Coordinates of C-alpha atoms in Angstrom, one line a residue:
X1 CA -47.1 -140.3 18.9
X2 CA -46.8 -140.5 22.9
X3 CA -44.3 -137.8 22.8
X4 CA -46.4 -135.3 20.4
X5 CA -47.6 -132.0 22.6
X6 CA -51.3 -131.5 22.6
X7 CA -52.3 -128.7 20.5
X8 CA -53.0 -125.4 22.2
X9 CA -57.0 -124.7 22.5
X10 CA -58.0 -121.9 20.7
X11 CA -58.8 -118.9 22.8
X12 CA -62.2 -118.3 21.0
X13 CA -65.6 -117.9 22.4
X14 CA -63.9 -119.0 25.7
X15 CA -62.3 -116.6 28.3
X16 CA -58.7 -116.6 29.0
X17 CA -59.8 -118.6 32.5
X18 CA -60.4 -121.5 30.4
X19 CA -57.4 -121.8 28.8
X20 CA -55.2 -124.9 29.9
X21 CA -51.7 -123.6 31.3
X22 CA -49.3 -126.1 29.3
X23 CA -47.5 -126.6 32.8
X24 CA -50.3 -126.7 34.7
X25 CA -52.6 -129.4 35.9
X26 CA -55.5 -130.9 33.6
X27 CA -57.7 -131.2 36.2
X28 CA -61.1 -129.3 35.0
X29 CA -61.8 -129.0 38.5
X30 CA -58.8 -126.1 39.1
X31 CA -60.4 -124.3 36.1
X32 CA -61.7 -120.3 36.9
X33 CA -65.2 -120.3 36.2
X34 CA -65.9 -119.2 32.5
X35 CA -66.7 -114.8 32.4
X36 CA -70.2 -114.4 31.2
X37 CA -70.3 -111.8 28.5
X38 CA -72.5 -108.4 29.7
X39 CA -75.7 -108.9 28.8
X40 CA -75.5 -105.2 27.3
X41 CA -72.4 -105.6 24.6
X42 CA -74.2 -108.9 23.5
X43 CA -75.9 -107.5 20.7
X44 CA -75.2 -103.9 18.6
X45 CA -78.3 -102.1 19.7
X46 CA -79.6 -99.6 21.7
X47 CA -77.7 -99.9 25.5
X48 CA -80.4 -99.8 28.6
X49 CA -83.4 -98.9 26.4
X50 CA -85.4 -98.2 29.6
X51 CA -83.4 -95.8 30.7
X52 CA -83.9 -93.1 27.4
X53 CA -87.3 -93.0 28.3
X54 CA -89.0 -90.9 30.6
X55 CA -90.1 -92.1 33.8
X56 CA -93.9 -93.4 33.3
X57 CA -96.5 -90.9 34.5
X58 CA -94.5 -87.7 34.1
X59 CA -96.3 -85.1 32.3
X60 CA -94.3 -82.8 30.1
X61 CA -96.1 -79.4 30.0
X62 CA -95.6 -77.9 26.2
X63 CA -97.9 -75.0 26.2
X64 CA -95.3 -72.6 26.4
X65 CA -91.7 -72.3 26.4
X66 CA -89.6 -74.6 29.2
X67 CA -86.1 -74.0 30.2
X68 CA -83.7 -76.9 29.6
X69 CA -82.7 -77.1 33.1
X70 CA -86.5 -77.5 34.1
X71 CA -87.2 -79.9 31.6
X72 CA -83.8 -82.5 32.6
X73 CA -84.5 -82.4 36.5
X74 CA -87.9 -83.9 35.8
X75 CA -85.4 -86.4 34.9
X76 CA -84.0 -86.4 38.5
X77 CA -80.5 -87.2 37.0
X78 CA -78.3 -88.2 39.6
X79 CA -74.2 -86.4 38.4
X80 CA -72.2 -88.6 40.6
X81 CA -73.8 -91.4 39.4
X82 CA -71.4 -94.0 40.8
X83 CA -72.0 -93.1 44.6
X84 CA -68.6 -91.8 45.1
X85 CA -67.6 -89.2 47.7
X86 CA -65.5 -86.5 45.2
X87 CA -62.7 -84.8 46.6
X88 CA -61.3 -83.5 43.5
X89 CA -63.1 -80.4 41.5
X90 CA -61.0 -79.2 38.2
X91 CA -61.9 -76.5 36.3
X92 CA -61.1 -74.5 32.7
X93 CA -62.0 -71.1 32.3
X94 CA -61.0 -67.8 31.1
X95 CA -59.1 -68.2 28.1
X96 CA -56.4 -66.0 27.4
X97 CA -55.4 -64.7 23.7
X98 CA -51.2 -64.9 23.6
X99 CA -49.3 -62.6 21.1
X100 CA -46.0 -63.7 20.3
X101 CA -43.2 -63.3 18.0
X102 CA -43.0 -66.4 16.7
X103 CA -46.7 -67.3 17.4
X104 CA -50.3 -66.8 18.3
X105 CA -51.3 -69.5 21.1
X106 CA -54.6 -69.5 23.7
X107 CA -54.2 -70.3 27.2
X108 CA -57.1 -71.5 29.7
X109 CA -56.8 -71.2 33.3
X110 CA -56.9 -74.7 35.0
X111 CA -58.2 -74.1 38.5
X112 CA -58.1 -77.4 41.2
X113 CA -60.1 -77.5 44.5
X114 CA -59.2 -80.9 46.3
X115 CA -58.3 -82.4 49.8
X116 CA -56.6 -84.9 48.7
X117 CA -53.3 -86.3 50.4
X118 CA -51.3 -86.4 47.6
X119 CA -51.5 -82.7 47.2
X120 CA -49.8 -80.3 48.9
X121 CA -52.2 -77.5 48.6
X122 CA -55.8 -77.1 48.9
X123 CA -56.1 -75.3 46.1
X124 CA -54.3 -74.8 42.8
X125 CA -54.5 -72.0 39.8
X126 CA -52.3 -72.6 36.4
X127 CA -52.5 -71.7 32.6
X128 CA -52.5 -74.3 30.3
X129 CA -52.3 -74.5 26.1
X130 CA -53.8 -76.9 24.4
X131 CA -50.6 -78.5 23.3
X132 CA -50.4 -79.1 27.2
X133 CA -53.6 -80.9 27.4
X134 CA -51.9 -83.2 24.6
X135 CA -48.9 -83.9 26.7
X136 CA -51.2 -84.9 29.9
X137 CA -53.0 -87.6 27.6
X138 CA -50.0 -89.2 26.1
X139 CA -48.4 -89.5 29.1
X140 CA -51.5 -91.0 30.3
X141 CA -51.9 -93.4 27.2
X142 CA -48.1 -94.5 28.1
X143 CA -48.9 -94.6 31.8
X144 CA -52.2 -96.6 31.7
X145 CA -52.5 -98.2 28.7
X146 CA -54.9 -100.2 30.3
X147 CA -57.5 -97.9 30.7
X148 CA -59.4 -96.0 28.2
X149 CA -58.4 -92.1 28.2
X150 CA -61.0 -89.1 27.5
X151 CA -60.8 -88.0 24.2
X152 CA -59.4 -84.3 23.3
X153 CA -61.9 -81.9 21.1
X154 CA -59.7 -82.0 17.4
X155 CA -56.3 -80.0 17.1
X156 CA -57.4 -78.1 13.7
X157 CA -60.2 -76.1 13.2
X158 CA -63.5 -77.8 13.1
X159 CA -65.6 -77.5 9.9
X160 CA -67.3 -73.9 9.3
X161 CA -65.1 -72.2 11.4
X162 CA -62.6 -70.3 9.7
X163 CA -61.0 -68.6 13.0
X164 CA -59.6 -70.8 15.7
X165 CA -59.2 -67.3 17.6
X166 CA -62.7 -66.8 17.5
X167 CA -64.8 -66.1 20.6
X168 CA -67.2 -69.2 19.5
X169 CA -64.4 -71.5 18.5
X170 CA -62.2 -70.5 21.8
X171 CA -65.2 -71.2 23.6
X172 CA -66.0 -74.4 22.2
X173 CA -62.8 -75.8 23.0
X174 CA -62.7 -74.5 26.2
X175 CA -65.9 -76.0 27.2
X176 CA -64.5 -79.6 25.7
X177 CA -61.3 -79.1 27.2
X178 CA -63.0 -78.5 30.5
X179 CA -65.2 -82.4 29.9
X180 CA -61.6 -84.0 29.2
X181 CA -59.9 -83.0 32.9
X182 CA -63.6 -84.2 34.5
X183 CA -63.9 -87.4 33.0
X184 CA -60.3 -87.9 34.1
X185 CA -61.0 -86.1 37.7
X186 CA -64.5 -88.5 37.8
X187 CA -61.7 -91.8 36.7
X188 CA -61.0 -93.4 40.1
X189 CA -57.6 -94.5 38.6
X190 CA -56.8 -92.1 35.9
X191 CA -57.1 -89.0 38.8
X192 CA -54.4 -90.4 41.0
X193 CA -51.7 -90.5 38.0
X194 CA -48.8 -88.6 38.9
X195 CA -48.8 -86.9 35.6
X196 CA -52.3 -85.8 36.0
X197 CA -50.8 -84.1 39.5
X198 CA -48.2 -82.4 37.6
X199 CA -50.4 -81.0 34.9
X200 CA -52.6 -79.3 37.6
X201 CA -49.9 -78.3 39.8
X202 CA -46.9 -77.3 38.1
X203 CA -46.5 -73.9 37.4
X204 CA -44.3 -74.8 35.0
X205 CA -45.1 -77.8 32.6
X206 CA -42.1 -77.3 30.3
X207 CA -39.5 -78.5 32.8
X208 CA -41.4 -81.3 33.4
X209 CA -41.6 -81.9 29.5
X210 CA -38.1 -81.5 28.8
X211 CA -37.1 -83.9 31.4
X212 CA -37.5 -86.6 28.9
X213 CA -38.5 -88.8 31.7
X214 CA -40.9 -91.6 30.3
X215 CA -42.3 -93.1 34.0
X216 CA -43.8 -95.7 32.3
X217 CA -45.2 -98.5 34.8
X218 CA -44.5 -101.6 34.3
X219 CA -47.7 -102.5 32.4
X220 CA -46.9 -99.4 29.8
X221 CA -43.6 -100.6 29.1
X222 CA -44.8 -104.1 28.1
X223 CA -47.4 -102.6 25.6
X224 CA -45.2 -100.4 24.9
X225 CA -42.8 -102.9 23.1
X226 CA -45.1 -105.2 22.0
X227 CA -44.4 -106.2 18.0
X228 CA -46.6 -106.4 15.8
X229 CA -45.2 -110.5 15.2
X230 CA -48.0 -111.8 17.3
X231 CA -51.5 -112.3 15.8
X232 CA -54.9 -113.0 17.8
X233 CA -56.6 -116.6 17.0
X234 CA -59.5 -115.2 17.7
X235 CA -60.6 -112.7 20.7
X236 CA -63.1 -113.9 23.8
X237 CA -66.6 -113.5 23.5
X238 CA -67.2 -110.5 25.4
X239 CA -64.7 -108.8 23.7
X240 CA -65.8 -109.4 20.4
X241 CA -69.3 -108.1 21.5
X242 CA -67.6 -104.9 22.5
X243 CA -65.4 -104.6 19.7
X244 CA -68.9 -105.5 17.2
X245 CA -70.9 -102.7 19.5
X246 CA -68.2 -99.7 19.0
X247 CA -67.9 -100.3 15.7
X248 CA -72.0 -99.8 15.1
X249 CA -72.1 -97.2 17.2
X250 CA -69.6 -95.2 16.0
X251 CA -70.7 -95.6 12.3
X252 CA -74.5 -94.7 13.5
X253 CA -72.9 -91.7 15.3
X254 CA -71.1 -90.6 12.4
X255 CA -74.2 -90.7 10.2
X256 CA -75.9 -89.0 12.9
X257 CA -73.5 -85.7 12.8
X258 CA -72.9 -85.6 8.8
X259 CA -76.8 -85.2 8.6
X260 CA -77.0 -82.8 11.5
X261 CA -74.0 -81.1 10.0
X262 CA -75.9 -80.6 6.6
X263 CA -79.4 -79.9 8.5
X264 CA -77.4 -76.4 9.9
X265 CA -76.5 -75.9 6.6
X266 CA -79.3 -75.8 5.4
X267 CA -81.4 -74.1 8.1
X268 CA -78.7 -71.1 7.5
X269 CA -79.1 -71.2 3.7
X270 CA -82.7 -70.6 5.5
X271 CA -82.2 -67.9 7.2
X272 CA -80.1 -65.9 4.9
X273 CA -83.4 -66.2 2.5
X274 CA -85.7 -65.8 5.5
X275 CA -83.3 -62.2 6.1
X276 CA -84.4 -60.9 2.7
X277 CA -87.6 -62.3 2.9
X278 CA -88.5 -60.1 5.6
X279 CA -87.9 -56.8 4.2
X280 CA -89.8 -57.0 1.3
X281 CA -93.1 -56.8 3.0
X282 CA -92.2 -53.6 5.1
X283 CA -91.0 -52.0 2.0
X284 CA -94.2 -53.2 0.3
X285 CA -95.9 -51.6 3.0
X286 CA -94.6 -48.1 2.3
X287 CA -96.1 -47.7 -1.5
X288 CA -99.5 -49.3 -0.5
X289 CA -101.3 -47.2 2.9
X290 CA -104.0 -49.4 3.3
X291 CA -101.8 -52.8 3.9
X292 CA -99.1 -51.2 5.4
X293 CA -99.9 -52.7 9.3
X294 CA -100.4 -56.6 8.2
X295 CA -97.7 -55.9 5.7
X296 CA -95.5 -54.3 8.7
X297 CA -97.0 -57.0 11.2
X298 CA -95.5 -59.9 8.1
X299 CA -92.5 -58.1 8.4
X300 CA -91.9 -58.2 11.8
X301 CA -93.2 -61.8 12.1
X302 CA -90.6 -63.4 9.7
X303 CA -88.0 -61.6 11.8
X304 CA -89.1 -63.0 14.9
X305 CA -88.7 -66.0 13.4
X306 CA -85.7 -65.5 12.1
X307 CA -84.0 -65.0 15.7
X308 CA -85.7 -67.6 16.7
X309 CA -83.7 -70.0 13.7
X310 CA -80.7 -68.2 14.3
X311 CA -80.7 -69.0 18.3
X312 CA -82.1 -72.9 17.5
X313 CA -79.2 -73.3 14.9
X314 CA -76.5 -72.0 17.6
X315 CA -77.6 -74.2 20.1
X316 CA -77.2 -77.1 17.3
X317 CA -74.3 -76.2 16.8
X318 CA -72.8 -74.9 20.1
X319 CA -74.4 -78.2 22.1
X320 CA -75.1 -80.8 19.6
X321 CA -72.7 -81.6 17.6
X322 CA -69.5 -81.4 19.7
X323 CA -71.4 -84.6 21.8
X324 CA -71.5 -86.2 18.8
X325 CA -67.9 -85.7 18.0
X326 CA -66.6 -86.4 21.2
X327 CA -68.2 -89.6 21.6
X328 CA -67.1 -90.6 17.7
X329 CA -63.4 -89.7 19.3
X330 CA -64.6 -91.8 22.5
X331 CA -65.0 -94.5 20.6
X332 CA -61.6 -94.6 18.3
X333 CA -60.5 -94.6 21.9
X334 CA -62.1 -97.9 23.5
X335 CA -61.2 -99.7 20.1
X336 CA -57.5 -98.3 20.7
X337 CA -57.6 -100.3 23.9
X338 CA -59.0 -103.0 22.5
X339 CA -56.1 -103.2 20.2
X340 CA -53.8 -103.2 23.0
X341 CA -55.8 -106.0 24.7
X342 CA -55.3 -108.0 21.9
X343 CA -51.8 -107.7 21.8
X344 CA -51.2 -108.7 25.0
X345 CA -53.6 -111.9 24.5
X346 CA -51.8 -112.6 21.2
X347 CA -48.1 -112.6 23.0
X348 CA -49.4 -114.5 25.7
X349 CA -50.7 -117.3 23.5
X350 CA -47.7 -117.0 21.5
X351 CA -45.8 -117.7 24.9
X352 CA -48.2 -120.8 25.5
X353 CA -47.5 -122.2 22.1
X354 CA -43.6 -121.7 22.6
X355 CA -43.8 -123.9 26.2
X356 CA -46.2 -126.1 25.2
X357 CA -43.6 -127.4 22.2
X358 CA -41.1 -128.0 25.1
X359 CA -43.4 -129.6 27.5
X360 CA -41.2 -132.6 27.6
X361 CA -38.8 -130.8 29.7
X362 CA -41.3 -130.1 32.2
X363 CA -39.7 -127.0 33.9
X364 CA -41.2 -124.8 36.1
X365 CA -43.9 -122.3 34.7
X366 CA -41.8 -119.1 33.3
X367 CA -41.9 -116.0 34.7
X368 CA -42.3 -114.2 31.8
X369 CA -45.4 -116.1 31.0
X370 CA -47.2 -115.6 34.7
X371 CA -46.2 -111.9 34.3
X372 CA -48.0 -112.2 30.6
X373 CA -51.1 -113.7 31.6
X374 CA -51.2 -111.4 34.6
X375 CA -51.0 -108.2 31.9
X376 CA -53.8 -109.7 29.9
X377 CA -56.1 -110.4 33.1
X378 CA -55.4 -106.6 34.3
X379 CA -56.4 -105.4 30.6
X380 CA -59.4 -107.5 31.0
X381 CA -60.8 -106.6 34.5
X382 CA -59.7 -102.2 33.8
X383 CA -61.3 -102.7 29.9
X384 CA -64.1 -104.1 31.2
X385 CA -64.7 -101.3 34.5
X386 CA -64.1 -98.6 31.6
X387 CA -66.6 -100.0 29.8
X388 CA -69.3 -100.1 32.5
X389 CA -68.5 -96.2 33.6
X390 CA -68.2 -95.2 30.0
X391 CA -71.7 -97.2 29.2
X392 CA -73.4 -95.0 32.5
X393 CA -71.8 -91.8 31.4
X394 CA -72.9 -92.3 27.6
X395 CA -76.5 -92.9 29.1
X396 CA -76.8 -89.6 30.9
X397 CA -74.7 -87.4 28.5
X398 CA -77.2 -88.3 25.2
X399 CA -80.1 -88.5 27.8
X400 CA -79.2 -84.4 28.5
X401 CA -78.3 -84.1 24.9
X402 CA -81.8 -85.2 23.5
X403 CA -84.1 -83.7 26.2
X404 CA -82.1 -80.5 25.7
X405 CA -82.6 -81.1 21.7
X406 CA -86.3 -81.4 22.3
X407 CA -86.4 -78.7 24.4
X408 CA -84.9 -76.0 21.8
X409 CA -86.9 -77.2 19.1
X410 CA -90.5 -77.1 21.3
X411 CA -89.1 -73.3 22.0
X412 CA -88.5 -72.7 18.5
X413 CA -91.7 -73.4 16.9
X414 CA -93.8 -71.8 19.9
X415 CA -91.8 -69.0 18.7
X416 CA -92.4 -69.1 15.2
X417 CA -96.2 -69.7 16.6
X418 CA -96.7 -66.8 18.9
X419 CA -95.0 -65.0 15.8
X420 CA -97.4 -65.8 13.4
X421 CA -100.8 -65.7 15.6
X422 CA -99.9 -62.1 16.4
X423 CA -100.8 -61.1 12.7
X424 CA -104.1 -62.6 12.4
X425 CA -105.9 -60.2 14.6
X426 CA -104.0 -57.2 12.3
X427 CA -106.2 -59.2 9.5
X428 CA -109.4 -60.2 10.6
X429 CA -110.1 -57.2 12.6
X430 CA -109.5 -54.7 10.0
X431 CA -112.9 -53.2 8.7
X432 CA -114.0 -53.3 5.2
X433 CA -113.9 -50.5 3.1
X434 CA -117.1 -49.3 1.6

């Protein structure tokens, strides 16, 4: 029939651009040009393979022990890696044990150099809890939902450590609280929030809590109340690249740390054998006189080697895994985003669909549709920068992570090496007795 609307295109492999506007003209010409997908989400594989590798002609010197630090600036790694000027410099340090009468807590002591305007002071000193750290992201989740916040190291206790007021587990979360406030001082949208101000400036965060005040813009209220009522045809190309990437890399990642997680384990089953193991020889060496010096030198060996297990096994632990865990938690985070992206793009064809059934009236184009169509394009153009600077920062945190990796493991077994070479002279030189 004349009078029958035209149905509404489906979103699918096309980007939002490319979607007719019910009210608008159908003249192809007035049509944004089509978003071509990053050549680097397109497929579920290895990002910038390239860049993992070392630069072409550097030698890597491995006859004895390197320092990690000497190692990665053969690398030349560049920190500010997106050419900015940084006028912002946050710090966590000191921790501070809290004795209470109705509780235990830890404190960290948030220190901010900065000449930015919006600051009144050059420099700021305050002391944080971790439930405070939890406050600054909500409030950024609510503020920006946009844009795809740091993750926090986990609330409880991480596996194998019984303590969480333990010097190692204190330390651990101070060194992961520390990465949150930098990747959010490094954001250039996330560092100007007003909530991020308050968290480093305030000497008093509670007031600020029990104000109640939700200062959402205007972008988090409209996520904020979207239902649940819409549902996605189908999402953009692009998109669905990304969404496809995050969810094999985070289920590679996660395989990654259960089997480092059970190599530890089993390298301190290891050295608790390796412990006993040691002894034995030095006490055979007291009943028999004439192999008591290689029996002492086997001794002695096998615990060189066991420090040497017991330091590679901390750095494992201390370094390796909580990279892996953040960026498992990074990526619940970008998929979180994604949601809301989807959302957004699901009410605003929802909104199509609802004019397009009353094209006959021809009105004017609603305001509540523009404003829609404008939240989605935001979403699109902050998901997509996030991306990019998440991409760069994932490049240069796992290329430090594996050169560091290879690094404690070439010192480990030129350890367990030098250890083992210094008892063959105790053997061969020994004279025969007649």
């Amino acid at each position: 029939a004349a009078g029958t609307p035209k149905p509404l295109p489906s979103s699918g492999p096309k980007s939002l651009r490319e979607m007719p506007h019910p009210l608008a003209t159908s003249s192809s010409e007035e049509m944004g040009p089509a978003l071509t997908p990053s050549p680097d989400l397109l497929l579920p594989r290895s990002i910038a393979d390239k860049d993992l590798s070392l630069p072409n002609g550097t030698p890597v010197d491995t006859s004895s022990p390197a320092s990690s630090s000497s190692l990665l600036n053969r690398l030349q790694l560049d920190d500010d890696f997106d050419g900015e000027t940084r006028d912002l410099f946050v710090t966590v340090d000191e921790p501070k044990k809290h004795v209470c009468t109705m509780e235990t807590y830890i404190t960290y002591k948030v220190t901010t150099k900065t000449t930015r305007a919006e600051f009144d002071l050059p420099e700021y000193s305050v002391r944080r809890r971790y439930q405070d750290f939890d406050w600054l992201r909500n409030k950024l989740e609510e503020s920006q939902p946009t844009h795809l916040i740091p993750p926090l190291p986990e609330k409880f206790v991480v596996k194998g450590v019984v303590d969480r007021f333990s010097e190692e587990f204190v330390e651990t979360r101070r060194k992961a609280l520390d990465k949150f406030l930098k990747r959010i001082t490094d954001h250039p949208v996330l560092s100007f929030n007003e909530h991020f101000n308050v968290f480093l400036t305030a000497k008093d965060l509670n007031a600020y809590k029990k104000q109640g005040m939700a200062l959402l813009s205007k972008m988090g209220e409209s996520v904020k109340y979207v239902t649940g009522g819409y549902k996605l045809r189908s999402r953009p190309l692009e998109f669905a690249a990304i969404g496809e990437y995050l969810d094999t890399f985070s289920l590679k990642l996660g395989t990654i740390d259960r089997i480092a997680q059970r190599i530890i384990k089993e390298q301190l089953e290891y050295l608790v054998e390796l412990r006993e193991y040691g002894p034995v020889y030095s006490t055979w060496g007291g009943l028999e006189v004439e192999l008591s010096e290689p029996l002492e030198g086997a001794s002695a060996c096998i615990g060189n080697c066991c420090t040497a297990l017991e330091e590679l096994s901390e750095d494992m632990t201390e370094d390796f895994l909580p990279v892996l865990r953040e960026y498992i938690l990074y990526s619940e985070s970008m998929k979180n985003v994604l949601k809301k992206r989807d959302q957004v793009q699901a009410e605003y064809e929802a909104k199509l669909e609802a004019v397009a059934l009353k094209k006959e009236d021809r009105p004017k184009v609603p305001t509540d549709v523009e404003k829609c169509q404008d939240r989605v394009e935001c979403f699109n153009a902050d998901l997509k920068a996030d991306m990019e600077r998440w991409q760069n920062s994932k490049r240069q945190d796992f290329r430090q992570l594996l050169m560091g990796m290879a690094d404690k493991n070439i010192q480990y077994y030129e350890k367990c090496l030098t250890a083992w070479e210094s008892i063959i002279p105790l053997l061969q030189d020994k004279p025969e007795t007649k």
